[in-house]
Amino acid sequence: MDTLTTLNEIADSEAQPNKFRRKKSIVWEHFTIERIGADCTRACCKKCKKSFAYISGSKLAGTSHLKRHIALGICPVGRTNQDKNQLTSFNSAAPTNGSAEATGKSRKRYRANPGPTNIPFDQARCYYDIAKMIIQHDYPLEMVEHSGFNKFVQNLQPLFSSVSVDTIQEHIFNIYLGEKQNLLNIIGAIPGRVSLTLNLRTSDQNLGYVFLTGYFVDSDWKLRCRLLNVIMVPFPDSDVAFNHAVAACLTDWCLETKLFTLTLDQSVANVNVRKNLGHLLSIKGGNILNGQLIIGSCCARVLSDLAQYALHYMRAIVEKVRQSVKFVKTADAHEEKFLELKRQLQVPSAKELIVDDQTKWDTTYQMLMTASELKEVFSCLDTSDPDYKVTPTMDEWKQAEILCEYLKLFFDAANLLTSPTYSTADVLFHEVWKIQLDLMQAARSQDRFIRDLTRPLQEKFEEYWNDCNLVLAVAVVMDPRFKMKLIEFTFNKIYGEEAESWIKIVDEGVHEIFCDYIVQSLPPPPASFVDEANDSFVIKSEFSQEDSFLANGDTFADFDVYLHDIMNNQQMKTELDQYLEESLMPRSQDFDVLGWWRINRCKYPTLSKMASDILSIPVCTVTPDSVFDTTLRDLDRHRSSLRPITIEALSCSKDWLQYESWELPYGTPDATVKMEY
């Protein structure tokens, strides 16, 4: 009798059991035998009806994989304690004959599939993880008292004891204060200064909440961004509303002598607000260049306003394109017909149509771009589908393409602000000066449509350019690939005959800031310094005639004066002058400008500190996920119902926990954390 005949007889006997033969393995309480063909028999799970290999040709698959299906809970229907208890019996009741081989297989199976270990339950750890979860995912604090949440947790762990809102708040504050101390240590160790951004959000009660974010270069020469404070201002329309918030932030983080610049959202940066903040910074010692480094416009907001204006100006055409895209994307039959037309017309575009989200202007730009590439298909769609009645004309498609050209300028610049790694200030200059130049040229175009579209855009962007071009230009000078050369090149294109005066403003600004850093690096003069200097002047005056007489009698007097002038000129050449005179570094896409200054900090000890501060100046006040927003984000109803100190703890902790800098001990919160909410 051959092997195949034997296996088939075994299968027949198991498929039709009788009193003379019983299946010994407990696995057959969960599986049945099904004959698929003459040479194939499979085992079928009674619960999930999934079939598994058992006998195929001359090969017997065995039952180990069938046991795993039940024992490990893989079966989606049979995951019950009863099943697990039953399968435990056939693991322990595996046939053994006392041999070492059988014992070894049993032990090996136990090691490969260990059961649950006896891990002690830690109630404090659970509270800590719940607090962290609430912070990271913006869950309401009241969720810990919801019946559904507690029932879910009780089913997972019967030993879990319900937690109150007050207790979870204590754990939240424990996390907040611990992370804050860690960040205080980091900021205290940085070699340079901190720049701030101020962003305002309002609540349903018309209360203002100022989000203050700090930008700085840490001791590893990496650009960092951290939310520092969330401070409520009851009257956000007041001209002095933000002075208290900024002053509180400076005191809270010991930044009175470390503040460098302040960037505002233009929605709050009126003339009086900037004037009052400038006065505050001058008192605190942070008024650089007479307040010229207070930036009154958020780049993301400016670009969003420009994009929205352009889209509104062409709203009729934009709406036609939107309805056309909706017609295709909201019905499978329409999309199939559209794709068939595209194939027949051999349109090379590989992009897929999208319906835009009107709260994000970049999605509208992407919709217009994609639809414009497929305009030939839309033009033929109205002839093949009588239901399609909103096709734009070819002239309208042409205008939509022109609109996309200018939206692309704004999109490319805004896209730099969405990077998870914050870009240095010099990077944005390359996009901003191109926008300024292109809009200036377009506003003077002979094409009336282009001129009417871009002239208001140019006027709006001109305000932003005048506000920030000095800051961005100074940052570019600190890039060893460009220095003053790029400023000269770009300003000549933008300003023409007036370029020289604008270039001089940048050069003088760089030297003025450097002088400020030189003064700060000097040790304080001794008390007797002024008196000694005056005495030296009197003595020198008394002997001035004698010195003149000796000079006349010395044939090398003129030569000595010449040498003295040379030495003075060499000594007066500063780090900044040496840096500007050196040749430019080669341009490469992966060039790390902060890394270059870190390597050259010994050569330029003072200038490198200045460069790190300038390159970390922020130009945007919103988070990367809000760059393309078309509306201002306000505090939701739940968050604004909390006390201000709780809002700050939740908001700042969420920002800090992104970096997982440490693990806070999750024991009972300290008594110092307990406070009234």
XYZ file of C-alpha atoms in Angstrom, residues 17-677:
661
model
C -15.469 8.744 12.764
C -16.917 5.560 14.310
C -16.705 3.665 17.562
C -13.578 1.806 16.432
C -11.538 5.044 15.793
C -11.591 8.359 17.639
C -9.536 11.459 16.901
C -7.226 11.911 19.883
C -6.250 15.584 19.439
C -8.488 18.146 21.152
C -8.065 20.359 18.091
C -10.834 18.411 16.366
C -13.345 19.938 18.788
C -12.785 23.191 16.821
C -12.290 21.858 13.248
C -14.075 19.609 10.778
C -12.615 17.708 7.839
C -13.733 18.727 4.329
C -12.748 16.869 1.164
C -11.971 19.390 -1.610
C -10.916 16.915 -4.294
C -9.584 13.451 -4.851
C -6.116 14.400 -3.542
C -6.950 17.321 -1.239
C -8.510 17.469 2.217
C -8.716 20.656 4.333
C -9.588 21.451 7.948
C -12.349 24.036 8.465
C -12.680 26.128 11.655
C -16.157 25.694 13.149
C -16.286 29.299 14.355
C -14.785 31.528 11.652
C -15.255 28.989 8.776
C -11.707 29.583 7.570
C -10.093 26.510 5.984
C -6.529 25.313 6.473
C -4.284 22.797 4.731
C -4.474 19.241 6.105
C -3.808 16.685 3.331
C -2.594 17.648 -0.141
C -1.456 14.878 -2.433
C 1.056 12.814 -0.521
C 1.717 15.526 2.098
C 0.163 15.527 5.586
C 0.163 19.043 7.101
C -0.481 17.949 10.695
C -2.379 19.909 13.368
C 0.163 22.355 14.857
C -1.033 25.259 12.747
C -4.626 24.423 13.667
C -3.747 24.586 17.363
C -2.086 27.958 16.930
C -5.234 29.329 15.255
C -7.193 28.689 18.462
C -4.535 28.800 21.186
C -3.120 32.192 20.267
C -6.495 33.832 19.777
C -5.996 34.264 16.026
C -9.547 33.104 15.325
C -11.611 36.340 15.322
C -14.760 34.596 16.532
C -13.354 32.193 19.044
C -11.401 34.606 21.297
C -12.962 33.539 24.594
C -11.562 32.344 27.883
C -13.281 29.003 27.361
C -11.396 28.427 24.111
C -8.092 29.391 25.713
C -8.713 27.077 28.664
C -9.540 24.226 26.318
C -6.460 24.801 24.211
C -4.283 24.947 27.336
C -5.282 21.361 27.957
C -4.084 20.100 24.605
C -0.763 21.923 25.030
C -0.204 20.173 28.343
C -1.795 16.908 27.202
C 0.397 16.468 24.163
C 1.233 12.791 23.668
C 4.437 11.905 25.458
C 6.097 8.551 25.767
C 8.615 9.556 28.383
C 11.266 10.077 25.759
C 13.613 13.064 25.816
C 12.429 14.013 22.335
C 8.810 14.416 23.394
C 9.739 16.381 26.488
C 12.015 18.640 24.456
C 9.292 19.415 21.923
C 6.838 20.294 24.679
C 9.280 22.662 26.388
C 10.218 24.229 23.068
C 6.558 24.881 22.299
C 6.106 26.522 25.705
C 9.082 28.817 25.196
C 7.926 29.792 21.697
C 4.408 30.697 22.858
C 4.664 31.911 26.446
C 1.464 32.718 28.288
C 0.767 36.040 29.994
C 3.254 36.936 32.691
C 2.286 38.174 36.114
C 2.971 41.901 35.706
C 2.012 43.865 38.833
C -0.705 46.455 38.296
C 0.504 50.066 38.710
C -2.358 52.480 39.383
C -0.098 55.569 39.412
C 1.357 54.659 36.039
C -2.168 54.394 34.611
C -3.038 57.878 35.877
C 0.177 59.277 34.394
C -0.516 57.676 31.001
C -4.106 58.962 30.993
C -2.888 62.491 31.750
C -0.333 62.236 28.971
C -2.984 60.919 26.581
C -5.303 63.839 27.368
C -2.474 66.303 26.726
C -1.301 64.782 23.461
C -4.736 64.256 21.874
C -6.709 67.240 23.223
C -9.240 65.009 24.952
C -11.591 66.711 27.448
C -10.576 66.252 31.056
C -14.098 65.076 31.917
C -13.586 61.905 29.883
C -12.065 60.203 32.966
C -15.494 60.392 34.629
C -17.483 59.211 31.617
C -19.217 55.877 32.197
C -18.160 54.526 28.798
C -14.498 55.218 29.464
C -14.580 53.662 32.925
C -16.441 50.586 31.696
C -13.899 50.123 28.923
C -10.957 50.392 31.326
C -12.611 48.110 33.894
C -12.979 45.424 31.229
C -9.299 45.748 30.411
C -8.157 45.818 34.035
C -10.645 45.126 36.862
C -8.132 46.473 39.401
C -8.258 49.963 37.892
C -9.770 52.564 40.212
C -11.672 55.440 38.642
C -9.944 58.810 38.697
C -11.495 62.244 39.229
C -10.957 65.341 37.110
C -9.092 67.054 39.968
C -6.679 64.146 40.318
C -5.957 63.982 36.606
C -5.338 67.746 36.623
C -2.712 67.250 39.298
C -0.938 64.725 37.086
C -1.184 67.087 34.104
C 0.427 69.864 36.132
C 3.075 67.447 37.351
C 4.003 66.736 33.725
C 3.849 70.436 32.822
C 6.078 71.640 35.666
C 8.606 68.873 35.138
C 8.893 69.560 31.411
C 9.069 73.297 32.082
C 12.024 72.866 34.406
C 13.770 70.769 31.796
C 13.210 73.479 29.159
C 14.409 76.165 31.584
C 17.671 74.263 31.911
C 18.032 74.074 28.117
C 17.329 77.773 27.558
C 19.619 78.734 30.433
C 22.496 76.914 28.767
C 22.169 78.381 25.274
C 25.016 80.688 24.234
C 22.843 83.186 22.357
C 19.510 84.947 22.573
C 15.850 84.025 22.109
C 13.407 85.470 19.575
C 9.682 85.449 20.285
C 6.536 85.201 18.174
C 3.170 86.453 19.378
C -0.004 84.852 18.054
C -3.483 85.772 19.257
C -6.478 83.465 19.518
C -9.891 84.444 20.806
C -12.695 82.560 22.517
C -16.474 82.713 22.245
C -16.412 85.153 25.178
C -14.162 87.510 23.160
C -11.256 86.825 25.505
C -7.807 86.861 23.976
C -5.168 84.169 24.498
C -1.622 85.123 23.553
C 0.548 82.208 22.411
C 4.215 83.138 22.873
C 6.741 80.881 21.145
C 10.510 81.030 21.528
C 13.066 80.370 18.786
C 16.720 79.808 19.656
C 19.873 77.901 18.710
C 20.771 75.370 21.391
C 24.207 74.322 22.611
C 24.413 71.774 19.751
C 23.832 74.555 17.189
C 20.388 73.263 16.234
C 17.460 75.623 15.684
C 14.721 74.944 18.232
C 11.157 76.180 18.616
C 9.147 75.815 21.827
C 5.813 77.199 22.981
C 6.644 79.137 26.157
C 3.418 80.685 27.443
C -0.310 80.949 26.829
C -1.519 84.085 28.585
C -5.083 85.386 28.703
C -5.641 89.054 27.852
C -9.189 90.168 28.758
C -9.158 93.133 26.353
C -7.292 92.057 23.189
C -8.286 95.260 21.352
C -6.307 97.431 23.762
C -3.019 98.943 22.528
C -1.218 97.810 25.696
C -2.886 94.382 25.949
C 0.222 92.509 24.868
C 2.789 94.362 26.979
C 1.798 92.378 30.049
C 1.967 89.077 28.173
C 5.433 89.758 26.758
C 6.748 91.065 30.094
C 5.361 88.013 31.920
C 7.057 85.690 29.422
C 10.402 87.461 29.801
C 10.219 87.183 33.585
C 8.930 83.609 33.582
C 11.800 82.339 31.427
C 14.550 84.745 32.610
C 14.820 86.344 29.161
C 15.156 90.005 30.169
C 18.735 90.081 28.860
C 18.288 87.393 26.201
C 15.431 88.694 24.052
C 16.511 89.442 20.483
C 13.471 90.069 18.253
C 9.689 89.912 18.412
C 7.443 88.830 15.529
C 3.752 89.749 15.642
C 0.642 88.699 13.794
C -0.469 91.618 11.603
C -4.005 91.253 12.952
C -2.778 92.787 16.229
C 0.282 94.724 15.045
C -1.101 98.224 14.620
C 1.120 101.272 15.001
C 0.331 101.844 18.672
C 0.875 98.207 19.630
C 4.295 98.170 17.968
C 5.213 101.488 19.578
C 4.277 100.279 23.054
C 6.092 96.976 22.625
C 9.141 98.808 21.283
C 9.195 100.958 24.421
C 8.925 97.831 26.574
C 11.810 96.137 24.769
C 14.006 99.221 25.090
C 13.486 99.088 28.857
C 14.317 95.387 28.876
C 17.448 95.962 26.804
C 16.232 94.146 23.709
C 15.503 97.047 21.371
C 17.895 96.239 18.509
C 18.274 98.810 15.694
C 15.767 101.149 17.356
C 12.973 98.628 17.068
C 13.527 97.740 13.423
C 13.752 94.070 14.351
C 10.182 94.044 15.645
C 8.445 92.310 12.752
C 4.811 93.298 12.426
C 3.658 90.689 9.914
C 3.438 86.906 9.890
C 4.624 85.603 6.538
C 2.046 82.802 6.448
C -0.804 85.245 7.075
C 0.439 87.605 4.368
C 0.688 84.826 1.789
C -2.725 83.489 2.768
C -4.296 86.943 2.371
C -2.714 87.363 -1.071
C -3.878 83.940 -2.237
C -7.408 84.530 -0.992
C -7.563 87.922 -2.705
C -6.452 86.411 -6.025
C -8.964 83.555 -5.715
C -11.745 85.964 -4.822
C -10.869 88.202 -7.786
C -11.416 85.211 -10.088
C -14.154 83.583 -8.027
C -16.477 83.019 -11.011
C -13.905 80.968 -12.935
C -12.736 79.184 -9.775
C -16.305 78.167 -9.021
C -16.773 76.833 -12.567
C -13.676 74.679 -12.204
C -14.814 73.513 -8.763
C -18.240 72.456 -10.077
C -16.588 70.674 -13.007
C -14.349 68.700 -10.679
C -17.272 67.861 -8.413
C -19.238 66.588 -11.399
C -16.484 64.116 -12.202
C -15.514 63.060 -8.672
C -18.949 62.598 -7.098
C -20.237 59.909 -9.472
C -18.405 56.751 -10.523
C -20.027 56.737 -13.957
C -18.882 60.297 -14.633
C -15.331 59.542 -13.497
C -15.151 56.425 -15.667
C -16.291 58.412 -18.695
C -13.785 61.163 -17.873
C -10.896 58.707 -17.620
C -11.922 57.050 -20.882
C -11.892 60.438 -22.636
C -8.495 61.165 -21.140
C -7.168 57.881 -22.515
C -8.614 58.541 -25.959
C -7.202 62.073 -26.079
C -3.836 60.793 -24.783
C -3.519 63.603 -22.223
C -0.132 63.056 -20.559
C -1.047 64.370 -17.098
C -0.752 61.755 -14.356
C -2.428 63.893 -11.697
C -5.756 62.977 -10.140
C -8.571 65.469 -9.736
C -9.313 66.647 -6.203
C -12.186 68.629 -4.716
C -10.703 71.463 -2.678
C -11.161 72.220 1.002
C -12.022 75.901 1.069
C -10.518 76.307 4.551
C -7.087 75.514 3.029
C -6.123 77.685 0.059
C -3.370 75.315 -1.088
C -6.004 72.668 -1.910
C -7.779 75.156 -4.176
C -4.465 75.866 -5.897
C -3.850 72.137 -6.375
C -7.387 71.675 -7.755
C -6.895 74.465 -10.310
C -3.464 73.180 -11.337
C -4.682 69.639 -11.915
C -7.875 70.677 -13.692
C -5.937 73.026 -15.999
C -3.719 70.175 -17.136
C -6.889 68.241 -18.035
C -8.784 71.098 -19.689
C -8.953 69.264 -23.054
C -10.815 66.413 -21.377
C -13.293 68.793 -19.765
C -13.831 70.523 -23.114
C -14.837 67.212 -24.719
C -16.845 66.021 -21.750
C -19.784 68.333 -22.456
C -20.248 66.791 -25.895
C -20.163 63.196 -24.647
C -22.138 63.705 -21.440
C -25.279 65.880 -21.722
C -25.470 66.220 -17.905
C -22.222 68.223 -17.835
C -23.155 71.868 -18.382
C -20.576 74.024 -16.524
C -17.491 73.680 -18.702
C -15.216 76.774 -18.666
C -14.312 78.331 -21.998
C -10.753 78.175 -23.350
C -10.242 81.844 -22.409
C -11.323 81.055 -18.863
C -8.922 78.104 -18.740
C -6.132 80.424 -19.859
C -6.961 82.890 -17.090
C -7.028 80.046 -14.575
C -3.515 79.049 -15.675
C -2.291 82.637 -15.217
C -3.830 82.644 -11.750
C -1.960 79.425 -10.933
C 1.348 81.022 -11.930
C 1.019 83.637 -9.207
C -0.498 81.254 -6.683
C 2.588 79.092 -7.200
C 4.789 81.969 -6.025
C 2.841 82.123 -2.768
C 2.638 78.333 -2.475
C 6.403 77.786 -2.837
C 7.142 80.389 -0.167
C 4.474 79.106 2.232
C 5.583 75.520 1.732
C 8.926 76.379 3.342
C 7.045 77.200 6.532
C 5.420 73.752 6.773
C 8.656 71.846 7.242
C 8.825 69.875 10.533
C 12.409 71.131 10.889
C 12.366 74.903 11.214
C 14.206 76.770 8.481
C 16.633 79.579 9.229
C 15.541 83.125 8.364
C 17.788 83.393 5.308
C 15.933 80.616 3.463
C 12.746 82.637 3.036
C 14.587 85.591 1.482
C 15.111 83.659 -1.776
C 11.350 83.230 -2.214
C 10.293 86.643 -0.917
C 12.508 88.720 -3.210
C 11.257 86.741 -6.239
C 7.648 87.473 -5.261
C 8.460 91.176 -4.883
C 10.195 91.347 -8.275
C 7.601 89.279 -10.166
C 4.660 91.252 -8.793
C 6.391 94.566 -9.584
C 6.923 93.500 -13.180
C 3.420 92.028 -13.531
C 1.812 95.209 -12.190
C 3.368 97.042 -15.141
C 2.351 94.401 -17.708
C 0.847 95.357 -21.057
C -1.751 92.616 -20.562
C -4.713 94.272 -18.886
C -5.908 91.061 -17.180
C -2.474 90.402 -15.623
C -2.126 94.044 -14.612
C -5.551 94.194 -12.963
C -4.963 90.903 -11.157
C -1.474 91.636 -9.815
C -1.483 95.372 -9.060
C -3.457 95.001 -5.782
C -1.309 91.980 -4.908
C 1.841 94.025 -5.455
C 0.568 96.856 -3.271
C -0.296 94.453 -0.448
C 3.016 92.615 -0.655
C 4.950 95.892 -0.811
C 3.896 96.574 2.792
C 5.257 93.226 3.931
C 8.472 93.654 1.942
C 9.142 97.062 3.512
C 8.510 95.607 6.959
C 10.742 92.534 6.754
C 13.334 93.048 4.003
C 15.980 94.370 6.435
C 15.631 91.350 8.739
C 15.738 88.848 5.882
C 18.614 90.669 4.178
C 20.712 90.696 7.350
C 20.051 86.956 7.695
C 21.270 86.368 4.129
C 24.504 88.256 4.917
C 25.097 85.656 7.654
C 24.970 82.883 5.036
C 28.589 82.352 3.833
C 27.296 81.292 0.403
C 25.820 84.755 -0.290
C 26.895 87.509 2.159
C 26.445 91.022 0.728
C 26.786 89.800 -2.865
C 23.247 88.457 -3.063
C 21.887 91.641 -1.490
C 23.637 93.724 -4.144
C 22.335 91.455 -6.920
C 18.693 91.328 -5.782
C 18.390 94.963 -4.683
C 19.716 96.173 -8.026
C 16.933 94.216 -9.737
C 14.238 95.462 -7.371
C 15.274 99.081 -6.746
C 17.204 99.966 -9.896
C 18.875 103.357 -9.533
C 17.918 103.572 -5.850
C 19.583 100.253 -5.016
C 22.767 101.787 -3.637
C 21.003 103.532 -0.765
C 19.069 100.369 0.159
C 22.239 98.257 0.069
C 23.920 100.808 2.338
C 21.056 100.476 4.863
C 21.635 96.711 5.063
C 25.419 97.105 5.376
C 25.101 99.697 8.120
C 22.512 97.583 9.905
C 24.810 94.537 9.958
C 27.715 96.616 11.304
C 25.505 98.276 13.930
C 24.295 94.925 15.247
C 27.876 93.633 15.294
C 29.002 96.667 17.315
C 26.269 95.870 19.820
C 27.669 92.347 20.214
C 31.206 93.725 20.570
C 30.083 95.996 23.399
C 28.325 93.120 25.152
C 31.430 90.935 24.932
C 33.680 93.570 26.561
C 34.284 93.357 30.324
C 32.875 96.265 32.358
C 35.417 99.116 32.810
C 36.898 99.685 36.283
C 35.659 102.630 38.328
C 38.904 104.593 37.917
C 38.977 104.143 34.141
C 37.459 107.535 33.304
C 39.761 109.472 35.677
C 42.859 107.747 34.351
C 41.802 108.477 30.787
C 41.343 112.185 31.605
C 44.748 112.374 33.347
C 46.421 110.782 30.330
C 44.793 113.349 28.092
C 46.101 116.248 30.255
C 49.632 114.864 30.366
C 49.638 114.309 26.623
C 48.456 117.879 26.073
C 51.231 119.247 28.259
C 53.921 117.518 26.229
C 52.366 118.054 22.842
C 54.740 120.859 21.893
C 57.781 118.857 22.947
C 56.596 115.862 20.996
C 56.169 118.085 17.977
C 59.708 119.463 18.365
C 61.212 115.967 18.634
C 59.254 114.863 15.616
C 60.655 117.680 13.557
C 64.157 116.636 14.464
C 63.615 112.949 13.692
C 64.146 111.969 10.060
C 62.035 108.803 10.534
C 59.090 110.588 12.088
C 56.941 110.379 8.961
C 57.824 106.709 8.531
C 56.787 106.010 12.142
C 53.453 107.702 11.520
C 53.017 105.564 8.395
C 53.710 102.358 10.320
C 51.362 103.474 13.094
C 48.525 104.010 10.617
C 49.088 100.582 9.055
C 48.989 98.868 12.456
C 45.839 100.727 13.434
C 44.116 99.733 10.185
C 45.027 96.074 10.677
C 43.824 96.085 14.273
C 40.582 97.841 13.323
C 39.651 95.129 10.822
C 36.915 93.304 12.686
C 35.642 89.736 12.480
C 32.771 91.030 10.356
C 35.118 92.743 7.879
C 37.269 89.619 7.580
C 34.173 87.466 7.058
C 32.742 89.735 4.355
C 36.068 89.942 2.496
C 36.519 86.170 2.275
C 35.317 84.360 -0.835
C 31.854 82.804 -0.903
C 31.310 79.185 0.033
C 30.142 76.847 -2.762
C 26.353 76.561 -2.987
C 24.881 73.147 -2.227
C 21.318 72.129 -1.420
C 22.232 70.312 1.793
C 24.454 73.111 3.132
C 24.011 73.542 6.906
C 24.515 77.227 7.635
C 24.370 76.781 11.416
C 26.755 73.850 11.133
C 29.207 76.103 9.257
C 29.118 78.691 12.038
C 29.578 75.975 14.656
C 32.759 74.826 12.907
C 34.019 78.420 12.537
C 33.034 79.703 15.984
C 36.678 79.770 17.133
C 37.655 81.865 14.134
C 34.673 84.217 14.614
C 33.828 84.040 18.352
C 31.663 87.176 18.422
C 30.285 87.051 14.895
C 29.194 83.425 15.304
C 26.981 84.381 18.277
C 25.484 87.188 16.235
C 24.902 84.847 13.283
C 23.127 82.206 15.386
C 20.749 84.818 16.812
C 19.989 86.409 13.435
C 19.466 83.101 11.636
C 16.973 81.982 14.316
C 14.703 85.021 13.843
C 11.178 83.664 13.148
C 9.144 85.049 10.267
C 5.949 83.089 10.980
C 3.710 83.123 14.055
C 1.524 80.089 13.281
C 2.197 76.361 13.534
C 3.110 74.405 10.381
C -0.354 72.830 10.151
C -1.966 76.312 10.031
C 0.170 77.875 7.287
C -2.471 77.445 4.551
C -5.506 78.269 6.702
C -7.977 80.757 5.252
C -9.513 81.603 8.644
C -8.031 82.412 12.032
C -8.079 79.579 14.527
C -9.956 80.308 17.728
C -10.056 78.387 20.982
C -12.798 75.774 20.912
C -15.637 75.907 23.419
C -14.262 73.155 25.642
C -10.738 74.575 25.865
C -11.925 78.150 26.503
C -14.109 76.912 29.395
C -10.988 75.928 31.337
C -9.032 78.191 33.644
C -6.150 80.061 31.951
C -3.493 78.194 33.927
C -4.958 74.859 32.798
C -5.046 76.009 29.175
C -1.372 76.951 29.403
C -0.418 73.636 31.013
C -2.244 71.604 28.361
C -1.030 73.652 25.375
C 2.620 73.933 26.409
C 2.885 70.306 27.559
C 1.485 69.100 24.247
C 4.159 71.056 22.406
C 6.981 69.868 24.681
C 5.935 66.197 24.688
C 6.479 66.030 20.932
C 10.170 65.759 21.647
C 9.934 63.102 24.398
C 12.922 64.660 26.115
C 12.413 62.731 29.319
C 10.084 60.428 31.263
C 8.512 62.014 34.311
C 8.197 59.830 37.433
C 4.561 58.901 37.588
C 4.069 58.605 41.318
C 1.741 60.742 43.389
C 2.044 64.402 42.370
C 4.025 66.655 44.691
C 2.139 68.853 47.074
C 3.526 71.896 45.293
C 1.612 70.910 42.182
C -1.768 70.907 43.889
C -3.604 74.132 43.301
C -7.069 75.508 42.738
C -8.461 75.256 39.212
